[in-house]
mmCIF file of C-alpha atoms in Angstrom:
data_model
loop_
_atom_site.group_PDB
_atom_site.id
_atom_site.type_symbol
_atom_site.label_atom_id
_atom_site.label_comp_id
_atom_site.label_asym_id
_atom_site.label_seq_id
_atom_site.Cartn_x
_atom_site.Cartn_y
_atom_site.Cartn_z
ATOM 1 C CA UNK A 103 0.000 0.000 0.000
ATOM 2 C CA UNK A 104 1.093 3.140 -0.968
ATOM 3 C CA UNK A 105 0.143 5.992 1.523
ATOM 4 C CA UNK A 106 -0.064 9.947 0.576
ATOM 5 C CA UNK A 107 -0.522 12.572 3.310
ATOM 6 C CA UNK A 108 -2.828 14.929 0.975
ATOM 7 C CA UNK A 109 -5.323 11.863 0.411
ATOM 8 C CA UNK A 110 -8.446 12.530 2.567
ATOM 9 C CA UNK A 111 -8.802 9.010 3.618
ATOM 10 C CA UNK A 112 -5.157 7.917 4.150
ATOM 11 C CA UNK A 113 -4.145 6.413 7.356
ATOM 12 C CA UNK A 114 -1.155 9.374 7.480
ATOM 13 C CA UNK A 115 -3.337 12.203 8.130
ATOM 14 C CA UNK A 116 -4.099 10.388 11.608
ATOM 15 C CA UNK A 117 -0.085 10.655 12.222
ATOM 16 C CA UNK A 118 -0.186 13.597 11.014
ATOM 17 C CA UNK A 119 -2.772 14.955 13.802
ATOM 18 C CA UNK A 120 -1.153 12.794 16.251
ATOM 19 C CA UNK A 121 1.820 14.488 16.015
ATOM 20 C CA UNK A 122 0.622 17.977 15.195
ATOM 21 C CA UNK A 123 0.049 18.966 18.808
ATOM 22 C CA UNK A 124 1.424 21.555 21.079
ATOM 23 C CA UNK A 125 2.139 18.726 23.776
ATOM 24 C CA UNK A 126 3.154 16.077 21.849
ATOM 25 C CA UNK A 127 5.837 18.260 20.655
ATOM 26 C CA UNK A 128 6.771 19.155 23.427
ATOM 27 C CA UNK A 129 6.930 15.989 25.436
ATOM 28 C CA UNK A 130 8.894 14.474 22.550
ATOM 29 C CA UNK A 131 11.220 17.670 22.641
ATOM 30 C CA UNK A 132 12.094 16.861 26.649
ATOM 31 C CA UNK A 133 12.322 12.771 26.457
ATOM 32 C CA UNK A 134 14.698 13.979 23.187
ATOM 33 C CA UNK A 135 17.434 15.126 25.899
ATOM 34 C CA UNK A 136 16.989 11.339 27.656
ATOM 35 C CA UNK A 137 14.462 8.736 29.830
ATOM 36 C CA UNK A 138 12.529 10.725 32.276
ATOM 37 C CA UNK A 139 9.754 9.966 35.139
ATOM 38 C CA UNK A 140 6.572 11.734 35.103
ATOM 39 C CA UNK A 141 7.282 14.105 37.771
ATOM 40 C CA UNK A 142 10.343 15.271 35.862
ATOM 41 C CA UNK A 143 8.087 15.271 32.559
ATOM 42 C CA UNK A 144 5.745 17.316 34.376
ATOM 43 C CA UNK A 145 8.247 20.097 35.696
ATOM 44 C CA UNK A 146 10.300 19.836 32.802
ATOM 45 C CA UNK A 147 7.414 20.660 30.271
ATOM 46 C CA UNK A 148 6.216 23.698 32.265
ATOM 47 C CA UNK A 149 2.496 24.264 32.495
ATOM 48 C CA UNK A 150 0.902 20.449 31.243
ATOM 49 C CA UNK A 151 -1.282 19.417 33.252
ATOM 50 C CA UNK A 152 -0.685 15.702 35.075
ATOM 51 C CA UNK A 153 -4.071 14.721 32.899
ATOM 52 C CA UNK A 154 -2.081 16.263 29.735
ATOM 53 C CA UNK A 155 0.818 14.982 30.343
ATOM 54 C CA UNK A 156 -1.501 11.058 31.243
ATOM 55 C CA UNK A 157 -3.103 11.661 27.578
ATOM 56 C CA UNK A 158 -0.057 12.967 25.665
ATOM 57 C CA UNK A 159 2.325 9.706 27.017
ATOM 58 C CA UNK A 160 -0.914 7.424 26.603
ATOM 59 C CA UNK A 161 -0.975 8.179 22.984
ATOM 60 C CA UNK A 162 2.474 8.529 22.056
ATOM 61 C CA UNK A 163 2.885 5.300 23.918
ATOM 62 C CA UNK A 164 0.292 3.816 21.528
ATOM 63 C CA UNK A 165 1.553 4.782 18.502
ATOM 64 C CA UNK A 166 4.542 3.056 19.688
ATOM 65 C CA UNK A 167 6.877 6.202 20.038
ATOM 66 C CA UNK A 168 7.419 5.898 23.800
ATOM 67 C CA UNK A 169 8.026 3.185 26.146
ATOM 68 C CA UNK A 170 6.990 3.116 29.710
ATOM 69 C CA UNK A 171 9.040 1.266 31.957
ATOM 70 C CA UNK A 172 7.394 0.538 35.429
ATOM 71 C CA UNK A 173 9.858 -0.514 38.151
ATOM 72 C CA UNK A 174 7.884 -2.291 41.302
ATOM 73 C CA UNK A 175 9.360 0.582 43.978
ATOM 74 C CA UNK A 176 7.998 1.898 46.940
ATOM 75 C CA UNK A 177 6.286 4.285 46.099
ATOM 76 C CA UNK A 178 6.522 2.677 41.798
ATOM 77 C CA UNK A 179 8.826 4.151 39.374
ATOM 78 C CA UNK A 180 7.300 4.689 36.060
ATOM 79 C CA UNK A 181 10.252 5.988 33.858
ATOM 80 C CA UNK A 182 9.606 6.994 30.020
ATOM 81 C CA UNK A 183 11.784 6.943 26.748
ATOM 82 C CA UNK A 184 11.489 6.793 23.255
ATOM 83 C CA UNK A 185 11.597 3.457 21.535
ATOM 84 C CA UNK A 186 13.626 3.113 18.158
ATOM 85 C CA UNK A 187 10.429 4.673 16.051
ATOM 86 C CA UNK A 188 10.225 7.483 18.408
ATOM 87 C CA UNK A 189 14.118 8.408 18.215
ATOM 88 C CA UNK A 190 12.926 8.618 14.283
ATOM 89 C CA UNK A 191 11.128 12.059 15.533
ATOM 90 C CA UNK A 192 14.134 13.371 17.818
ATOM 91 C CA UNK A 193 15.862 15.397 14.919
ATOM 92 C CA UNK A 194 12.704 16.786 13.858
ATOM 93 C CA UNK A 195 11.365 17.829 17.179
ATOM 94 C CA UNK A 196 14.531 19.207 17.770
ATOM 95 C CA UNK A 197 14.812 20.971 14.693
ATOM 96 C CA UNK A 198 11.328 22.415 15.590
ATOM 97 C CA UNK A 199 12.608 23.533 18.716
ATOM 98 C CA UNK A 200 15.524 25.243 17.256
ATOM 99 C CA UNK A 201 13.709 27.137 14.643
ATOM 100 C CA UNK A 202 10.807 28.431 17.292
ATOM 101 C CA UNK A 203 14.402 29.735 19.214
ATOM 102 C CA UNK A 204 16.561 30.958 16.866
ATOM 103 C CA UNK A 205 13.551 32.559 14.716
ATOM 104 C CA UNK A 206 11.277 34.184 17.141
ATOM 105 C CA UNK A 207 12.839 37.342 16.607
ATOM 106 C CA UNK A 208 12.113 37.617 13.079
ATOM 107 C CA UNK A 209 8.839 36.085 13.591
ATOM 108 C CA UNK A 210 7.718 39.181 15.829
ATOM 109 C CA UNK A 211 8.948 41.471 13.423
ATOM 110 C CA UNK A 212 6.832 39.743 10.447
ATOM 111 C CA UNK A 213 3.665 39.721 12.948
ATOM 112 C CA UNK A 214 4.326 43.755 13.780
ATOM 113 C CA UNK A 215 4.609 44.458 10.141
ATOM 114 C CA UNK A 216 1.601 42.806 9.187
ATOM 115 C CA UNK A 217 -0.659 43.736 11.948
ATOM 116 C CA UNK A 218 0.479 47.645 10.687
ATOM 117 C CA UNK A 219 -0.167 46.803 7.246
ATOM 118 C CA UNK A 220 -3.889 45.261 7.938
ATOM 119 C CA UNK A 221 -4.327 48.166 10.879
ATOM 120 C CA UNK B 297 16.751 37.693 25.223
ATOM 121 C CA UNK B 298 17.327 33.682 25.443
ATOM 122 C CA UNK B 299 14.229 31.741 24.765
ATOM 123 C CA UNK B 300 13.352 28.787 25.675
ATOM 124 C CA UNK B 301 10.249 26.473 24.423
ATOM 125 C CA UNK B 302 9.984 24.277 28.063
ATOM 126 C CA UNK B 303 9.048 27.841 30.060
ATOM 127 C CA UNK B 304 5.630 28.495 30.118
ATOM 128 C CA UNK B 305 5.469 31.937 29.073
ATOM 129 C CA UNK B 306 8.177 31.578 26.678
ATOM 130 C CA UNK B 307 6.598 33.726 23.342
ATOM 131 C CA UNK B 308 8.301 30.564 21.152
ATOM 132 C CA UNK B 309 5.610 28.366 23.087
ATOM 133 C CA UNK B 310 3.130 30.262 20.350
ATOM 134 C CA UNK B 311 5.163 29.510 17.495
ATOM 135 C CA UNK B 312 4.927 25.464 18.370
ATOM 136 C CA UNK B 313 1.225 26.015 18.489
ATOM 137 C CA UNK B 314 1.139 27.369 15.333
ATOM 138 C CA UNK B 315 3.137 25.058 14.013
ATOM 139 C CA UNK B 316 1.606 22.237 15.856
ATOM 140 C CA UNK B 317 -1.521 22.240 14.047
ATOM 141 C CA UNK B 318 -2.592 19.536 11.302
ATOM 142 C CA UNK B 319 -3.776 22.122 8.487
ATOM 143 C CA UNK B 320 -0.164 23.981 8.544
ATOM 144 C CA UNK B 321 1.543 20.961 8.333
ATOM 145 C CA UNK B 322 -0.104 20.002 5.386
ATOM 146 C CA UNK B 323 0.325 23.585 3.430
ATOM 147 C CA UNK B 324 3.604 23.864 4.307
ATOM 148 C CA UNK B 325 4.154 20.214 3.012
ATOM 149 C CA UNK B 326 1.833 21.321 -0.228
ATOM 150 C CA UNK B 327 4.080 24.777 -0.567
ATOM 151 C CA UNK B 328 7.317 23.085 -0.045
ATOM 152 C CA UNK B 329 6.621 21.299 -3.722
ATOM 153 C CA UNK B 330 6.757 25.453 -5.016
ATOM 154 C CA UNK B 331 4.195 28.203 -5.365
ATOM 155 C CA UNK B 332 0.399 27.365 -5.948
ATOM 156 C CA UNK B 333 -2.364 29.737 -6.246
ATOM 157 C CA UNK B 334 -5.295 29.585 -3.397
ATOM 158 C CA UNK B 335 -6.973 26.762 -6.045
ATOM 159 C CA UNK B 336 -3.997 24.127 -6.356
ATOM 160 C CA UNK B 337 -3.771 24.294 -2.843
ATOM 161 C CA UNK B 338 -7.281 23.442 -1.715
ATOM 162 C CA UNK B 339 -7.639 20.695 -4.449
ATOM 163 C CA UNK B 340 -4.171 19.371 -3.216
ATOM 164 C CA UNK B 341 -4.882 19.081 0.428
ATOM 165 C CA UNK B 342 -7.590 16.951 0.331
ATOM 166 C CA UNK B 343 -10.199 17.805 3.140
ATOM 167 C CA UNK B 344 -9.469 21.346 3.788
ATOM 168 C CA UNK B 345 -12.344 23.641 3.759
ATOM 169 C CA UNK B 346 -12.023 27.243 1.614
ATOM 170 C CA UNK B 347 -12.775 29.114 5.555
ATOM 171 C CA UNK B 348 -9.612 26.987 7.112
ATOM 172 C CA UNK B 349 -7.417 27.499 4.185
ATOM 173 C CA UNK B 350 -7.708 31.039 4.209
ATOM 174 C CA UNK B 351 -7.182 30.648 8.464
ATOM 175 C CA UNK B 352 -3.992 28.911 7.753
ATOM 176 C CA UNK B 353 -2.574 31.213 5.219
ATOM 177 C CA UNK B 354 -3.106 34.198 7.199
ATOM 178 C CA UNK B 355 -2.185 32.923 10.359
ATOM 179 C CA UNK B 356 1.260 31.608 8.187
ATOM 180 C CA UNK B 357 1.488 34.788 6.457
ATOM 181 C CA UNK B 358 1.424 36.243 9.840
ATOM 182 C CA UNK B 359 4.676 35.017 10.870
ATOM 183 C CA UNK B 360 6.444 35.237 8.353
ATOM 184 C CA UNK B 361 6.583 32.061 6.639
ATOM 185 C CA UNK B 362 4.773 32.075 3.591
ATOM 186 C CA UNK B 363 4.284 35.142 0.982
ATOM 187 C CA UNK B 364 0.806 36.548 -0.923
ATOM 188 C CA UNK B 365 1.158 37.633 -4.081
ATOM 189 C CA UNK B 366 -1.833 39.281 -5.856
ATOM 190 C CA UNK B 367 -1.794 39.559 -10.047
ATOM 191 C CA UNK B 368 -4.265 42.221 -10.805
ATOM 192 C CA UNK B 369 -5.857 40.100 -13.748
ATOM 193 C CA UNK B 370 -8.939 39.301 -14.938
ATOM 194 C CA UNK B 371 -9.958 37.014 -13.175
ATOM 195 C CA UNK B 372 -7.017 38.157 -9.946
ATOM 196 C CA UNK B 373 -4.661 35.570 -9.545
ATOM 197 C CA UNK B 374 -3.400 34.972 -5.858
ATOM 198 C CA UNK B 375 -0.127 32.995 -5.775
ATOM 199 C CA UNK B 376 1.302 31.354 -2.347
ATOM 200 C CA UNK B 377 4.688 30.954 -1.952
ATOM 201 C CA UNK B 378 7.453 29.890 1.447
ATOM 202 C CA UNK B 379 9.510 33.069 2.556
ATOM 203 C CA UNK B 380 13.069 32.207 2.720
ATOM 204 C CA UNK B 381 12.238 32.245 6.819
ATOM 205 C CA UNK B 382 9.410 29.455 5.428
ATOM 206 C CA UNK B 383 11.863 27.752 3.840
ATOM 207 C CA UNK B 384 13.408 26.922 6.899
ATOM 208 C CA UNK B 385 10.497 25.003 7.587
ATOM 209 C CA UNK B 386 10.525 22.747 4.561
ATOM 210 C CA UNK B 387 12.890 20.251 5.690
ATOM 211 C CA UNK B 388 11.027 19.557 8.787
ATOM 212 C CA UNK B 389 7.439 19.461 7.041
ATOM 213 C CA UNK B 390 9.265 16.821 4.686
ATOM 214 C CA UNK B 391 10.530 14.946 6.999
ATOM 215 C CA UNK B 392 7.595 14.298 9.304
ATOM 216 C CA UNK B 393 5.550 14.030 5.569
ATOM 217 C CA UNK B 394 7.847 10.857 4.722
ATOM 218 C CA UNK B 395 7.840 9.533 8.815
ATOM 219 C CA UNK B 396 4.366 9.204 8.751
ATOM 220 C CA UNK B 397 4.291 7.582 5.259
ATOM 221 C CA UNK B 398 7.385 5.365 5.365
ATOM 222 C CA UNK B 399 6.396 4.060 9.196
ATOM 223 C CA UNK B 400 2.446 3.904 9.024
ATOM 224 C CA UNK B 401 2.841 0.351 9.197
ATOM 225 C CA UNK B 402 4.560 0.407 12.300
ATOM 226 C CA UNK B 403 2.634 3.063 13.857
ATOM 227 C CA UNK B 404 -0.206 0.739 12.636
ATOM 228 C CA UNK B 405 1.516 -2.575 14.268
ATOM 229 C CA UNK B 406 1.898 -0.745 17.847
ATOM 230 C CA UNK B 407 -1.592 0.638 17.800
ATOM 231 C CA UNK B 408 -2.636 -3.198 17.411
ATOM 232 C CA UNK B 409 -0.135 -4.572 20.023
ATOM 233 C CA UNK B 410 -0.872 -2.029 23.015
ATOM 234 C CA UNK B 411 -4.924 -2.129 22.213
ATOM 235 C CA UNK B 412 -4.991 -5.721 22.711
ATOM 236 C CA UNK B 413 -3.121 -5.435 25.468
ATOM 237 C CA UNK B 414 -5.272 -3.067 27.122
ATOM 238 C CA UNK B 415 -8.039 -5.281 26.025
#
């Protein structure tokens, strides 16, 4: 099977979705820099909530781009990483990251000149 | 000013939501083939509506990433095209384009294994 991103009904455009979220991106961006818990997850990602953060690793987990290794502690460890797929995302999450950081400058000055154009 | 994408009031944290949304990922993946008029664009991303295509152009035109230009012609011609700061995007709009269609099947496979596990 052949899959295409622009077909309506292709499979992709799910993935696509998936991956085109503000906390997904994220999430990926902070297990990029190694295998964390949740609590470091949490505080890492600033501002996700722990029911966020529950959905976010649910479905990345699904999709088979995180593992979640549970380790019978008192109180239970529950560390995450990404699997071999997920690592397949690092460079582009981290190229995402790196263009929102290096560019924002330039992106303000883009949004002030066309608000004054459209004002 | 250093930014950084993890701290929640971080301005960069509005350029991943932008860019964390399905419809720009697609008409960035669409522009990064070269410039289309408003036409090409809605025929080649299957699915979009006229109202969210004109959303996504603005909100990219916005910040910078992608350029209007209007040909005052009978009937007027509006072409699309990425801004050099838009072409910065390209690689990473290709490269999650071919993830998600080289590794459906995978994605697919995972989906299948932790649902029945669940089960």
């Amino acid at each position: 099977m052949t899959y295409d991103v622009f077909s309506l009904t292709c499979p992709t455009r799910q993935v696509i979705s998936a991956l085109s979220d503000k906390w997904v991106t994220l999430v990926l961006a902070a297990l990029a820099e190694g295998p964390q818990r949740f609590s470091q997850l949490a505080r890492r990602v600033e501002g996700v909530s722990q029911k966020m953060l529950t959905q976010t690793l649910r479905s990345l987990e699904r999709d088979g781009f995180v593992s979640r290794t549970v380790t019978p502690s008192v109180p239970v460890r529950v560390d995450y990483e990404l699997t071999e797929l997920g690592t397949e995302l690092r460079g582009i999450v981290l190229q995402l990251r790196a263009f929102a950081e290096s560019r924002m400058d330039r992106i303000r000055e883009a949004r002030e000149d066309y608000d004054a154009a459209v004002a």
